[in-house]
Amino acid sequence: MRQTNWTQATEVLDVNGETITTNLGDLQNLTEDTLKKGYTYIFRIEGDKIVETGMSTVDVVIAVPNEGSMNNGCKILLIKRGRPPFVGMWATPGGNIDEGERPIEAAIRELEEETGIVLKGMNFTSTNNREYLTPIGVFDKPYRDPRNKNCISYAFAVALNEIPHAIPGDDATECEWIEFNKWGETNVELAFDHEEIIKSALNFLQ
């Protein structure tokens, strides 16, 4: 039986028909998916053949409790998407994991690129992790991103005492602190499965 493996995040260096050049070597794309040079994917491979593609991403939930308690609801930083899918809709900051990155590194980078906010990953030696991004789960329902059946999101969350200044960047056209109640409900429509991610984050941060 041929061995089948999923790769880590892998950048496409060149595309020549069905031949995909990566740092893993040249791979043959047997899928119907169109792969783009400079983009990062995960591949399920058999030998040197790509038999399935996917995406490896991160999402970041930053909450500031109202009056110091999540029971009073909170404000969560959202970005307005400037690129498809879901152009013009609100979403949590996040994006693709680059080749060689750990999920926490991607979360820190994407947050800074899209909002200008710089946070650190969880400090496992500290007894107070309120100022650190902490992993809350992996979200991988099929087609959670309409671009690909296999889109995995590593989600991180943090609760801050004060609202930091946010400046939109990269593919974010706006940043705004949106009001949520303690159950994770809000008045705006969210992209992807970010309603589920935010509710999970608030359960974690309670």
PDB file of C-alpha atoms in Angstrom:
ATOM      1  CA  MET A   1       0.000   0.000   0.000  1.00  0.00           C
ATOM      2  CA  ARG A   2       1.311   3.454  -0.885  1.00  0.00           C
ATOM      3  CA  GLN A   3       2.038   5.749   2.041  1.00  0.00           C
ATOM      4  CA  THR A   4      -0.142   8.857   2.234  1.00  0.00           C
ATOM      5  CA  ASN A   5       0.851  11.902   4.294  1.00  0.00           C
ATOM      6  CA  TRP A   6      -0.331  15.445   4.903  1.00  0.00           C
ATOM      7  CA  THR A   7       2.488  17.976   4.688  1.00  0.00           C
ATOM      8  CA  GLN A   8       3.002  20.960   6.954  1.00  0.00           C
ATOM      9  CA  ALA A   9       2.332  24.392   5.447  1.00  0.00           C
ATOM     10  CA  THR A  10       4.167  24.388   2.122  1.00  0.00           C
ATOM     11  CA  GLU A  11       4.752  27.341  -0.190  1.00  0.00           C
ATOM     12  CA  VAL A  12       4.260  26.936  -3.929  1.00  0.00           C
ATOM     13  CA  LEU A  13       7.435  28.259  -5.569  1.00  0.00           C
ATOM     14  CA  ASP A  14       6.372  27.729  -9.181  1.00  0.00           C
ATOM     15  CA  VAL A  15       3.568  26.238 -11.248  1.00  0.00           C
ATOM     16  CA  ASN A  16       4.114  24.648 -14.645  1.00  0.00           C
ATOM     17  CA  GLY A  17       0.966  22.840 -15.707  1.00  0.00           C
ATOM     18  CA  GLU A  18       0.457  19.995 -13.260  1.00  0.00           C
ATOM     19  CA  THR A  19       4.031  20.274 -11.930  1.00  0.00           C
ATOM     20  CA  ILE A  20       4.182  22.153  -8.642  1.00  0.00           C
ATOM     21  CA  THR A  21       7.617  23.237  -7.427  1.00  0.00           C
ATOM     22  CA  THR A  22       8.060  23.387  -3.640  1.00  0.00           C
ATOM     23  CA  ASN A  23      10.872  23.066  -1.123  1.00  0.00           C
ATOM     24  CA  LEU A  24       9.827  19.420  -0.910  1.00  0.00           C
ATOM     25  CA  GLY A  25      10.733  19.048  -4.592  1.00  0.00           C
ATOM     26  CA  ASP A  26       8.564  18.888  -7.699  1.00  0.00           C
ATOM     27  CA  LEU A  27       5.111  17.430  -7.059  1.00  0.00           C
ATOM     28  CA  GLN A  28       2.427  16.440  -9.550  1.00  0.00           C
ATOM     29  CA  ASN A  29      -0.963  17.999  -8.889  1.00  0.00           C
ATOM     30  CA  LEU A  30      -3.610  15.328  -9.524  1.00  0.00           C
ATOM     31  CA  THR A  31      -6.399  17.396  -7.978  1.00  0.00           C
ATOM     32  CA  GLU A  32      -8.789  19.779  -9.701  1.00  0.00           C
ATOM     33  CA  ASP A  33      -7.656  22.593  -7.421  1.00  0.00           C
ATOM     34  CA  THR A  34      -5.823  25.530  -8.984  1.00  0.00           C
ATOM     35  CA  LEU A  35      -2.656  26.222  -7.006  1.00  0.00           C
ATOM     36  CA  LYS A  36      -1.060  29.663  -7.113  1.00  0.00           C
ATOM     37  CA  LYS A  37       2.599  30.594  -6.963  1.00  0.00           C
ATOM     38  CA  GLY A  38       3.536  32.295  -3.686  1.00  0.00           C
ATOM     39  CA  TYR A  39       0.592  30.827  -1.779  1.00  0.00           C
ATOM     40  CA  THR A  40       0.880  28.328   1.067  1.00  0.00           C
ATOM     41  CA  TYR A  41      -1.076  25.075   1.234  1.00  0.00           C
ATOM     42  CA  ILE A  42      -1.071  21.731   2.962  1.00  0.00           C
ATOM     43  CA  PHE A  43      -0.947  18.694   0.677  1.00  0.00           C
ATOM     44  CA  ARG A  44      -1.933  15.086   1.040  1.00  0.00           C
ATOM     45  CA  ILE A  45       0.644  13.286  -1.041  1.00  0.00           C
ATOM     46  CA  GLU A  46       1.206   9.803  -2.366  1.00  0.00           C
ATOM     47  CA  GLY A  47       4.831   9.520  -3.423  1.00  0.00           C
ATOM     48  CA  ASP A  48       5.396  12.686  -5.461  1.00  0.00           C
ATOM     49  CA  LYS A  49       1.716  13.149  -6.304  1.00  0.00           C
ATOM     50  CA  ILE A  50      -0.657  15.660  -4.680  1.00  0.00           C
ATOM     51  CA  VAL A  51      -3.960  13.848  -4.219  1.00  0.00           C
ATOM     52  CA  GLU A  52      -5.676  16.411  -1.991  1.00  0.00           C
ATOM     53  CA  THR A  53      -5.035  20.011  -0.973  1.00  0.00           C
ATOM     54  CA  GLY A  54      -5.885  22.025   2.092  1.00  0.00           C
ATOM     55  CA  MET A  55      -5.257  25.258   3.965  1.00  0.00           C
ATOM     56  CA  SER A  56      -3.629  25.768   7.347  1.00  0.00           C
ATOM     57  CA  THR A  57      -4.711  29.004   9.041  1.00  0.00           C
ATOM     58  CA  VAL A  58      -5.025  30.881  12.334  1.00  0.00           C
ATOM     59  CA  ASP A  59      -7.720  33.045  13.929  1.00  0.00           C
ATOM     60  CA  VAL A  60      -7.278  35.436  16.847  1.00  0.00           C
ATOM     61  CA  VAL A  61      -9.956  36.570  19.303  1.00  0.00           C
ATOM     62  CA  ILE A  62      -9.084  39.624  21.431  1.00  0.00           C
ATOM     63  CA  ALA A  63     -11.718  40.479  24.030  1.00  0.00           C
ATOM     64  CA  VAL A  64     -11.954  43.376  26.475  1.00  0.00           C
ATOM     65  CA  PRO A  65     -14.540  42.640  29.204  1.00  0.00           C
ATOM     66  CA  ASN A  66     -17.149  45.282  29.988  1.00  0.00           C
ATOM     67  CA  GLU A  67     -16.638  46.706  33.483  1.00  0.00           C
ATOM     68  CA  GLY A  68     -13.937  44.126  34.106  1.00  0.00           C
ATOM     69  CA  SER A  69     -16.161  41.027  33.810  1.00  0.00           C
ATOM     70  CA  MET A  70     -16.978  38.770  30.864  1.00  0.00           C
ATOM     71  CA  ASN A  71     -20.404  38.266  32.470  1.00  0.00           C
ATOM     72  CA  ASN A  72     -21.172  41.826  31.379  1.00  0.00           C
ATOM     73  CA  GLY A  73     -20.283  41.064  27.787  1.00  0.00           C
ATOM     74  CA  CYS A  74     -17.218  42.377  26.019  1.00  0.00           C
ATOM     75  CA  LYS A  75     -15.826  44.152  23.032  1.00  0.00           C
ATOM     76  CA  ILE A  76     -14.026  42.009  20.448  1.00  0.00           C
ATOM     77  CA  LEU A  77     -11.679  43.293  17.770  1.00  0.00           C
ATOM     78  CA  LEU A  78     -12.920  42.463  14.274  1.00  0.00           C
ATOM     79  CA  ILE A  79     -11.606  43.348  10.843  1.00  0.00           C
ATOM     80  CA  LYS A  80     -13.606  44.073   7.697  1.00  0.00           C
ATOM     81  CA  ARG A  81     -12.382  41.817   4.905  1.00  0.00           C
ATOM     82  CA  GLY A  82     -11.013  43.464   1.790  1.00  0.00           C
ATOM     83  CA  ARG A  83     -10.488  40.275  -0.227  1.00  0.00           C
ATOM     84  CA  PRO A  84     -12.680  37.331  -1.165  1.00  0.00           C
ATOM     85  CA  PRO A  85     -14.248  35.323   0.178  1.00  0.00           C
ATOM     86  CA  PHE A  86     -16.693  37.341   2.291  1.00  0.00           C
ATOM     87  CA  VAL A  87     -15.518  40.768   1.073  1.00  0.00           C
ATOM     88  CA  GLY A  88     -16.946  43.506   3.293  1.00  0.00           C
ATOM     89  CA  MET A  89     -17.909  41.160   6.116  1.00  0.00           C
ATOM     90  CA  TRP A  90     -16.537  41.202   9.651  1.00  0.00           C
ATOM     91  CA  ALA A  91     -14.080  38.537  10.771  1.00  0.00           C
ATOM     92  CA  THR A  92     -11.512  37.853  13.454  1.00  0.00           C
ATOM     93  CA  PRO A  93      -7.925  38.758  12.539  1.00  0.00           C
ATOM     94  CA  GLY A  94      -6.049  35.832  11.038  1.00  0.00           C
ATOM     95  CA  GLY A  95      -4.771  34.197   7.888  1.00  0.00           C
ATOM     96  CA  ASN A  96      -2.586  31.502   6.399  1.00  0.00           C
ATOM     97  CA  ILE A  97       0.309  29.878   8.206  1.00  0.00           C
ATOM     98  CA  ASP A  98       3.506  30.454   6.231  1.00  0.00           C
ATOM     99  CA  GLU A  99       5.991  27.703   5.502  1.00  0.00           C
ATOM    100  CA  GLY A 100       8.165  27.023   8.539  1.00  0.00           C
ATOM    101  CA  GLU A 101       5.860  28.886  10.946  1.00  0.00           C
ATOM    102  CA  ARG A 102       4.277  27.484  14.065  1.00  0.00           C
ATOM    103  CA  PRO A 103       0.588  28.403  14.493  1.00  0.00           C
ATOM    104  CA  ILE A 104       1.347  30.799  17.374  1.00  0.00           C
ATOM    105  CA  GLU A 105       3.961  32.577  15.246  1.00  0.00           C
ATOM    106  CA  ALA A 106       1.432  32.966  12.443  1.00  0.00           C
ATOM    107  CA  ALA A 107      -1.171  34.297  14.889  1.00  0.00           C
ATOM    108  CA  ILE A 108       1.214  36.944  16.225  1.00  0.00           C
ATOM    109  CA  ARG A 109       2.271  37.959  12.695  1.00  0.00           C
ATOM    110  CA  GLU A 110      -1.251  38.100  11.233  1.00  0.00           C
ATOM    111  CA  LEU A 111      -2.547  40.108  14.188  1.00  0.00           C
ATOM    112  CA  GLU A 112       0.194  42.696  13.737  1.00  0.00           C
ATOM    113  CA  GLU A 113      -0.217  42.840   9.945  1.00  0.00           C
ATOM    114  CA  GLU A 114      -3.991  43.306  10.057  1.00  0.00           C
ATOM    115  CA  THR A 115      -4.404  45.465  13.182  1.00  0.00           C
ATOM    116  CA  GLY A 116      -0.984  46.817  14.201  1.00  0.00           C
ATOM    117  CA  ILE A 117      -1.375  45.174  17.619  1.00  0.00           C
ATOM    118  CA  VAL A 118       1.607  43.221  18.936  1.00  0.00           C
ATOM    119  CA  LEU A 119       0.990  40.467  21.468  1.00  0.00           C
ATOM    120  CA  LYS A 120       3.041  37.516  22.651  1.00  0.00           C
ATOM    121  CA  GLY A 121       2.335  33.816  22.714  1.00  0.00           C
ATOM    122  CA  MET A 122       1.359  32.100  25.949  1.00  0.00           C
ATOM    123  CA  ASN A 123       4.043  32.349  28.612  1.00  0.00           C
ATOM    124  CA  PHE A 124       3.981  28.932  30.245  1.00  0.00           C
ATOM    125  CA  THR A 125       6.221  30.122  33.111  1.00  0.00           C
ATOM    126  CA  SER A 126       3.829  32.890  34.129  1.00  0.00           C
ATOM    127  CA  THR A 127       0.903  32.545  36.519  1.00  0.00           C
ATOM    128  CA  ASN A 128      -0.942  35.373  34.737  1.00  0.00           C
ATOM    129  CA  ASN A 129      -1.532  34.744  31.053  1.00  0.00           C
ATOM    130  CA  ARG A 130      -4.117  37.472  30.459  1.00  0.00           C
ATOM    131  CA  GLU A 131      -1.755  39.370  28.160  1.00  0.00           C
ATOM    132  CA  TYR A 132      -0.743  36.327  26.119  1.00  0.00           C
ATOM    133  CA  LEU A 133      -2.398  34.603  23.180  1.00  0.00           C
ATOM    134  CA  THR A 134      -3.504  31.154  24.290  1.00  0.00           C
ATOM    135  CA  PRO A 135      -4.645  28.276  22.035  1.00  0.00           C
ATOM    136  CA  ILE A 136      -8.348  27.466  22.404  1.00  0.00           C
ATOM    137  CA  GLY A 137      -8.887  24.763  19.787  1.00  0.00           C
ATOM    138  CA  VAL A 138      -8.724  23.596  16.201  1.00  0.00           C
ATOM    139  CA  PHE A 139     -11.637  24.179  13.815  1.00  0.00           C
ATOM    140  CA  ASP A 140     -11.805  21.940  10.762  1.00  0.00           C
ATOM    141  CA  LYS A 141     -15.356  21.413   9.544  1.00  0.00           C
ATOM    142  CA  PRO A 142     -15.356  20.645   5.796  1.00  0.00           C
ATOM    143  CA  TYR A 143     -15.698  23.792   3.692  1.00  0.00           C
ATOM    144  CA  ARG A 144     -15.535  26.137   6.685  1.00  0.00           C
ATOM    145  CA  ASP A 145     -13.693  28.190   4.066  1.00  0.00           C
ATOM    146  CA  PRO A 146     -15.500  27.946   0.697  1.00  0.00           C
ATOM    147  CA  ARG A 147     -12.169  27.963  -1.130  1.00  0.00           C
ATOM    148  CA  ASN A 148     -11.179  24.513   0.072  1.00  0.00           C
ATOM    149  CA  LYS A 149     -12.789  21.494   1.724  1.00  0.00           C
ATOM    150  CA  ASN A 150      -9.815  21.021   4.042  1.00  0.00           C
ATOM    151  CA  CYS A 151      -9.243  24.303   5.874  1.00  0.00           C
ATOM    152  CA  ILE A 152      -7.854  23.943   9.389  1.00  0.00           C
ATOM    153  CA  SER A 153      -7.875  26.922  11.749  1.00  0.00           C
ATOM    154  CA  TYR A 154      -5.784  27.057  14.917  1.00  0.00           C
ATOM    155  CA  ALA A 155      -7.632  29.547  17.122  1.00  0.00           C
ATOM    156  CA  PHE A 156      -6.120  31.711  19.857  1.00  0.00           C
ATOM    157  CA  ALA A 157      -7.699  34.049  22.395  1.00  0.00           C
ATOM    158  CA  VAL A 158      -6.763  36.657  24.957  1.00  0.00           C
ATOM    159  CA  ALA A 159      -8.651  38.974  27.332  1.00  0.00           C
ATOM    160  CA  LEU A 160      -7.146  42.443  27.848  1.00  0.00           C
ATOM    161  CA  ASN A 161      -7.929  45.009  30.504  1.00  0.00           C
ATOM    162  CA  GLU A 162      -7.873  47.963  28.119  1.00  0.00           C
ATOM    163  CA  ILE A 163      -8.662  48.527  24.444  1.00  0.00           C
ATOM    164  CA  PRO A 164      -5.444  48.927  22.432  1.00  0.00           C
ATOM    165  CA  HIS A 165      -5.322  51.144  19.361  1.00  0.00           C
ATOM    166  CA  ALA A 166      -5.849  49.182  16.147  1.00  0.00           C
ATOM    167  CA  ILE A 167      -4.886  50.245  12.620  1.00  0.00           C
ATOM    168  CA  PRO A 168      -6.168  48.212   9.632  1.00  0.00           C
ATOM    169  CA  GLY A 169      -3.550  46.730   7.341  1.00  0.00           C
ATOM    170  CA  ASP A 170      -2.884  43.950   4.823  1.00  0.00           C
ATOM    171  CA  ASP A 171      -6.302  42.699   3.607  1.00  0.00           C
ATOM    172  CA  ALA A 172      -8.237  44.408   6.430  1.00  0.00           C
ATOM    173  CA  THR A 173      -9.995  47.591   5.285  1.00  0.00           C
ATOM    174  CA  GLU A 174     -11.337  48.477   8.748  1.00  0.00           C
ATOM    175  CA  CYS A 175     -10.806  47.524  12.386  1.00  0.00           C
ATOM    176  CA  GLU A 176     -13.537  47.951  14.962  1.00  0.00           C
ATOM    177  CA  TRP A 177     -14.244  46.873  18.530  1.00  0.00           C
ATOM    178  CA  ILE A 178     -17.666  45.205  18.289  1.00  0.00           C
ATOM    179  CA  GLU A 179     -19.973  44.613  21.232  1.00  0.00           C
ATOM    180  CA  PHE A 180     -20.772  40.986  22.167  1.00  0.00           C
ATOM    181  CA  ASN A 181     -22.889  39.662  25.011  1.00  0.00           C
ATOM    182  CA  LYS A 182     -21.585  36.998  27.368  1.00  0.00           C
ATOM    183  CA  TRP A 183     -22.957  34.229  25.111  1.00  0.00           C
ATOM    184  CA  GLY A 184     -20.983  35.450  22.106  1.00  0.00           C
ATOM    185  CA  GLU A 185     -23.928  37.048  20.323  1.00  0.00           C
ATOM    186  CA  THR A 186     -23.641  40.288  18.355  1.00  0.00           C
ATOM    187  CA  ASN A 187     -25.559  42.414  15.867  1.00  0.00           C
ATOM    188  CA  VAL A 188     -23.164  42.001  12.940  1.00  0.00           C
ATOM    189  CA  GLU A 189     -22.911  39.090  10.514  1.00  0.00           C
ATOM    190  CA  LEU A 190     -19.611  37.228  10.729  1.00  0.00           C
ATOM    191  CA  ALA A 191     -17.595  35.541   7.986  1.00  0.00           C
ATOM    192  CA  PHE A 192     -16.588  31.872   7.903  1.00  0.00           C
ATOM    193  CA  ASP A 193     -17.333  29.999  11.164  1.00  0.00           C
ATOM    194  CA  HIS A 194     -16.136  32.893  13.296  1.00  0.00           C
ATOM    195  CA  GLU A 195     -19.327  32.962  15.335  1.00  0.00           C
ATOM    196  CA  GLU A 196     -18.474  29.465  16.545  1.00  0.00           C
ATOM    197  CA  ILE A 197     -14.835  30.416  17.172  1.00  0.00           C
ATOM    198  CA  ILE A 198     -15.814  33.499  19.175  1.00  0.00           C
ATOM    199  CA  LYS A 199     -18.313  31.569  21.301  1.00  0.00           C
ATOM    200  CA  SER A 200     -15.628  28.995  22.047  1.00  0.00           C
ATOM    201  CA  ALA A 201     -13.185  31.769  22.921  1.00  0.00           C
ATOM    202  CA  LEU A 202     -15.621  33.421  25.333  1.00  0.00           C
ATOM    203  CA  ASN A 203     -16.324  30.088  27.031  1.00  0.00           C
ATOM    204  CA  PHE A 204     -12.578  29.695  27.475  1.00  0.00           C
ATOM    205  CA  LEU A 205     -12.083  33.238  28.789  1.00  0.00           C
ATOM    206  CA  GLN A 206     -14.966  33.170  31.311  1.00  0.00           C
TER     207      GLN A 206
END
